[in-house]
Amino acid sequence: MCRDTEHAVMSLNIIAYIIYLTTAYIVTVNVGWICYKNGIHFIYRELDDLPLAEMVNKLLLTGYYLLNLGYASMMIYYWDTTTTILEMINSISFKTGGIIFFLGCMHCINMLFIYLLRKNKTI
C-alpha cells in the first residue's frame, strides 16, 4: 500500500471512530437521562424513602454511564479497518446498532428486575 493510501485509510477510520463515539455518547446520555428522570418514580415506589430513592437513582445513572460508555469505547478495539466510505458507513451502522441493542437489553433487564421486586413485595 502506498503512503497516500495508508493515510486515507487511517483518516477514514479516525472519522468513523469519531462519528461512532459521538453517536454512542449522544444516545447513551439521552437514554440515561430519560431513565433517570422517569425512573425515580419506580424506585421511590419500591423503597418508600425519597432521599434513598434519589441516591439509588443517581448511583444507577452513574453505573449506567460507566458501563455503556465503557462498552462503546471498547468496541473500537474490535473495529475492522475500513478502506471505503461504504465500509465506514456499514461499520458505524453495525457498531451503533450494537450499542442501541445493548441499551435496549439493559433497559429490559432493569424493568424485569423492578417487576420481580414489586411482585415479591406483594407476596
PDB file of C-alpha atoms in Angstrom:
ATOM      1  CA  MET A   1       0.000   0.000   0.000  1.00  0.00           C
ATOM      2  CA  CYS A   2       1.396   3.395  -0.867  1.00  0.00           C
ATOM      3  CA  ARG A   3       1.784   6.079   1.761  1.00  0.00           C
ATOM      4  CA  ASP A   4      -1.132   8.219   0.481  1.00  0.00           C
ATOM      5  CA  THR A   5      -3.482   5.223   0.527  1.00  0.00           C
ATOM      6  CA  GLU A   6      -2.432   4.311   4.065  1.00  0.00           C
ATOM      7  CA  HIS A   7      -3.058   7.899   5.162  1.00  0.00           C
ATOM      8  CA  ALA A   8      -6.506   7.907   3.519  1.00  0.00           C
ATOM      9  CA  VAL A   9      -7.468   4.596   5.194  1.00  0.00           C
ATOM     10  CA  MET A  10      -6.250   5.862   8.572  1.00  0.00           C
ATOM     11  CA  SER A  11      -8.244   9.082   8.095  1.00  0.00           C
ATOM     12  CA  LEU A  12     -11.394   7.113   7.221  1.00  0.00           C
ATOM     13  CA  ASN A  13     -11.007   5.022  10.356  1.00  0.00           C
ATOM     14  CA  ILE A  14     -10.473   8.046  12.573  1.00  0.00           C
ATOM     15  CA  ILE A  15     -13.534   9.752  11.086  1.00  0.00           C
ATOM     16  CA  ALA A  16     -15.551   6.554  11.661  1.00  0.00           C
ATOM     17  CA  TYR A  17     -14.368   6.370  15.288  1.00  0.00           C
ATOM     18  CA  ILE A  18     -15.318   9.982  15.923  1.00  0.00           C
ATOM     19  CA  ILE A  19     -18.773   9.576  14.359  1.00  0.00           C
ATOM     20  CA  TYR A  20     -19.379   6.327  16.232  1.00  0.00           C
ATOM     21  CA  LEU A  21     -18.215   7.560  19.629  1.00  0.00           C
ATOM     22  CA  THR A  22     -20.164  10.811  19.256  1.00  0.00           C
ATOM     23  CA  THR A  23     -23.329   8.932  18.296  1.00  0.00           C
ATOM     24  CA  ALA A  24     -22.868   6.389  21.104  1.00  0.00           C
ATOM     25  CA  TYR A  25     -22.304   9.212  23.607  1.00  0.00           C
ATOM     26  CA  ILE A  26     -25.399  11.146  22.497  1.00  0.00           C
ATOM     27  CA  VAL A  27     -27.646   8.068  22.521  1.00  0.00           C
ATOM     28  CA  THR A  28     -26.308   6.825  25.871  1.00  0.00           C
ATOM     29  CA  VAL A  29     -26.613  10.178  27.622  1.00  0.00           C
ATOM     30  CA  ASN A  30     -30.108  10.891  26.264  1.00  0.00           C
ATOM     31  CA  VAL A  31     -31.460   7.443  27.139  1.00  0.00           C
ATOM     32  CA  GLY A  32     -29.778   7.603  30.547  1.00  0.00           C
ATOM     33  CA  TRP A  33     -31.260  10.994  31.303  1.00  0.00           C
ATOM     34  CA  ILE A  34     -34.767   9.865  30.297  1.00  0.00           C
ATOM     35  CA  CYS A  35     -34.471   6.778  32.507  1.00  0.00           C
ATOM     36  CA  TYR A  36     -33.071   8.893  35.346  1.00  0.00           C
ATOM     37  CA  LYS A  37     -35.928  11.423  35.201  1.00  0.00           C
ATOM     38  CA  ASN A  38     -38.652   8.806  34.965  1.00  0.00           C
ATOM     39  CA  GLY A  39     -37.061   6.000  36.986  1.00  0.00           C
ATOM     40  CA  ILE A  40     -37.180   7.858  40.282  1.00  0.00           C
ATOM     41  CA  HIS A  41     -40.921   7.181  40.490  1.00  0.00           C
ATOM     42  CA  PHE A  42     -40.423   3.402  40.245  1.00  0.00           C
ATOM     43  CA  ILE A  43     -37.562   3.406  42.738  1.00  0.00           C
ATOM     44  CA  TYR A  44     -39.441   5.593  45.210  1.00  0.00           C
ATOM     45  CA  ARG A  45     -42.487   3.340  44.959  1.00  0.00           C
ATOM     46  CA  GLU A  46     -40.379   0.337  45.928  1.00  0.00           C
ATOM     47  CA  LEU A  47     -38.240   1.969  48.622  1.00  0.00           C
ATOM     48  CA  ASP A  48     -40.806   4.421  50.048  1.00  0.00           C
ATOM     49  CA  ASP A  49     -37.958   6.731  51.092  1.00  0.00           C
ATOM     50  CA  LEU A  50     -37.357   9.727  48.798  1.00  0.00           C
ATOM     51  CA  PRO A  51     -33.768  10.601  49.824  1.00  0.00           C
ATOM     52  CA  LEU A  52     -32.738   6.957  49.500  1.00  0.00           C
ATOM     53  CA  ALA A  53     -34.553   6.631  46.165  1.00  0.00           C
ATOM     54  CA  GLU A  54     -32.748   9.717  44.827  1.00  0.00           C
ATOM     55  CA  MET A  55     -29.352   8.346  45.911  1.00  0.00           C
ATOM     56  CA  VAL A  56     -30.074   4.955  44.358  1.00  0.00           C
ATOM     57  CA  ASN A  57     -31.260   6.641  41.158  1.00  0.00           C
ATOM     58  CA  LYS A  58     -28.015   8.664  40.934  1.00  0.00           C
ATOM     59  CA  LEU A  59     -25.932   5.559  41.539  1.00  0.00           C
ATOM     60  CA  LEU A  60     -27.848   3.698  38.834  1.00  0.00           C
ATOM     61  CA  LEU A  61     -27.277   6.564  36.396  1.00  0.00           C
ATOM     62  CA  THR A  62     -23.554   6.639  37.164  1.00  0.00           C
ATOM     63  CA  GLY A  63     -23.241   2.879  36.740  1.00  0.00           C
ATOM     64  CA  TYR A  64     -25.266   3.054  33.531  1.00  0.00           C
ATOM     65  CA  TYR A  65     -22.985   5.719  32.056  1.00  0.00           C
ATOM     66  CA  LEU A  66     -19.814   3.894  33.071  1.00  0.00           C
ATOM     67  CA  LEU A  67     -20.999   0.552  31.734  1.00  0.00           C
ATOM     68  CA  ASN A  68     -22.377   1.770  28.426  1.00  0.00           C
ATOM     69  CA  LEU A  69     -19.732   4.363  27.566  1.00  0.00           C
ATOM     70  CA  GLY A  70     -17.023   1.877  28.540  1.00  0.00           C
ATOM     71  CA  TYR A  71     -18.626  -0.760  26.323  1.00  0.00           C
ATOM     72  CA  ALA A  72     -18.865   1.704  23.439  1.00  0.00           C
ATOM     73  CA  SER A  73     -15.221   2.662  23.836  1.00  0.00           C
ATOM     74  CA  MET A  74     -14.066  -0.953  23.999  1.00  0.00           C
ATOM     75  CA  MET A  75     -15.807  -1.725  20.700  1.00  0.00           C
ATOM     76  CA  ILE A  76     -13.175   0.413  18.936  1.00  0.00           C
ATOM     77  CA  TYR A  77     -10.688  -2.394  19.649  1.00  0.00           C
ATOM     78  CA  TYR A  78     -12.780  -4.841  17.598  1.00  0.00           C
ATOM     79  CA  TRP A  79     -13.263  -2.449  14.697  1.00  0.00           C
ATOM     80  CA  ASP A  80     -12.265  -3.751  11.269  1.00  0.00           C
ATOM     81  CA  THR A  81     -10.156  -1.464   9.115  1.00  0.00           C
ATOM     82  CA  THR A  82     -12.303   0.403   6.629  1.00  0.00           C
ATOM     83  CA  THR A  83     -10.944   1.275   3.201  1.00  0.00           C
ATOM     84  CA  THR A  84     -14.032   2.784   1.559  1.00  0.00           C
ATOM     85  CA  ILE A  85     -16.840   5.115   2.530  1.00  0.00           C
ATOM     86  CA  LEU A  86     -19.335   2.256   2.203  1.00  0.00           C
ATOM     87  CA  GLU A  87     -17.362   0.090   4.622  1.00  0.00           C
ATOM     88  CA  MET A  88     -17.151   3.040   7.004  1.00  0.00           C
ATOM     89  CA  ILE A  89     -20.921   3.559   6.922  1.00  0.00           C
ATOM     90  CA  ASN A  90     -21.524  -0.179   7.395  1.00  0.00           C
ATOM     91  CA  SER A  91     -19.123  -0.298  10.345  1.00  0.00           C
ATOM     92  CA  ILE A  92     -20.657   2.753  12.010  1.00  0.00           C
ATOM     93  CA  SER A  93     -24.171   1.367  11.489  1.00  0.00           C
ATOM     94  CA  PHE A  94     -23.276  -2.053  12.864  1.00  0.00           C
ATOM     95  CA  LYS A  95     -21.448  -0.728  15.923  1.00  0.00           C
ATOM     96  CA  THR A  96     -24.124   1.887  16.650  1.00  0.00           C
ATOM     97  CA  GLY A  97     -26.822  -0.758  16.273  1.00  0.00           C
ATOM     98  CA  GLY A  98     -24.910  -2.920  18.733  1.00  0.00           C
ATOM     99  CA  ILE A  99     -24.860  -0.120  21.292  1.00  0.00           C
ATOM    100  CA  ILE A 100     -28.582   0.563  20.848  1.00  0.00           C
ATOM    101  CA  PHE A 101     -29.337  -3.169  21.145  1.00  0.00           C
ATOM    102  CA  PHE A 102     -27.185  -3.364  24.293  1.00  0.00           C
ATOM    103  CA  LEU A 103     -29.004  -0.360  25.802  1.00  0.00           C
ATOM    104  CA  GLY A 104     -32.367  -1.945  24.990  1.00  0.00           C
ATOM    105  CA  CYS A 105     -31.351  -5.216  26.642  1.00  0.00           C
ATOM    106  CA  MET A 106     -30.137  -3.354  29.726  1.00  0.00           C
ATOM    107  CA  HIS A 107     -33.452  -1.493  29.926  1.00  0.00           C
ATOM    108  CA  CYS A 108     -35.473  -4.707  29.630  1.00  0.00           C
ATOM    109  CA  ILE A 109     -33.376  -6.383  32.332  1.00  0.00           C
ATOM    110  CA  ASN A 110     -33.874  -3.388  34.641  1.00  0.00           C
ATOM    111  CA  MET A 111     -37.629  -3.375  34.056  1.00  0.00           C
ATOM    112  CA  LEU A 112     -37.754  -7.136  34.720  1.00  0.00           C
ATOM    113  CA  PHE A 113     -35.854  -6.565  37.959  1.00  0.00           C
ATOM    114  CA  ILE A 114     -38.340  -3.864  39.028  1.00  0.00           C
ATOM    115  CA  TYR A 115     -41.263  -6.144  38.120  1.00  0.00           C
ATOM    116  CA  LEU A 116     -39.821  -9.036  40.137  1.00  0.00           C
ATOM    117  CA  LEU A 117     -39.083  -6.725  43.049  1.00  0.00           C
ATOM    118  CA  ARG A 118     -42.673  -5.486  43.046  1.00  0.00           C
ATOM    119  CA  LYS A 119     -44.058  -8.999  42.646  1.00  0.00           C
ATOM    120  CA  ASN A 120     -42.024 -10.279  45.630  1.00  0.00           C
ATOM    121  CA  LYS A 121     -43.123  -7.285  47.694  1.00  0.00           C
ATOM    122  CA  THR A 122     -46.817  -8.096  47.170  1.00  0.00           C
ATOM    123  CA  ILE A 123     -46.483 -11.791  48.061  1.00  0.00           C
TER     124      ILE A 123
END
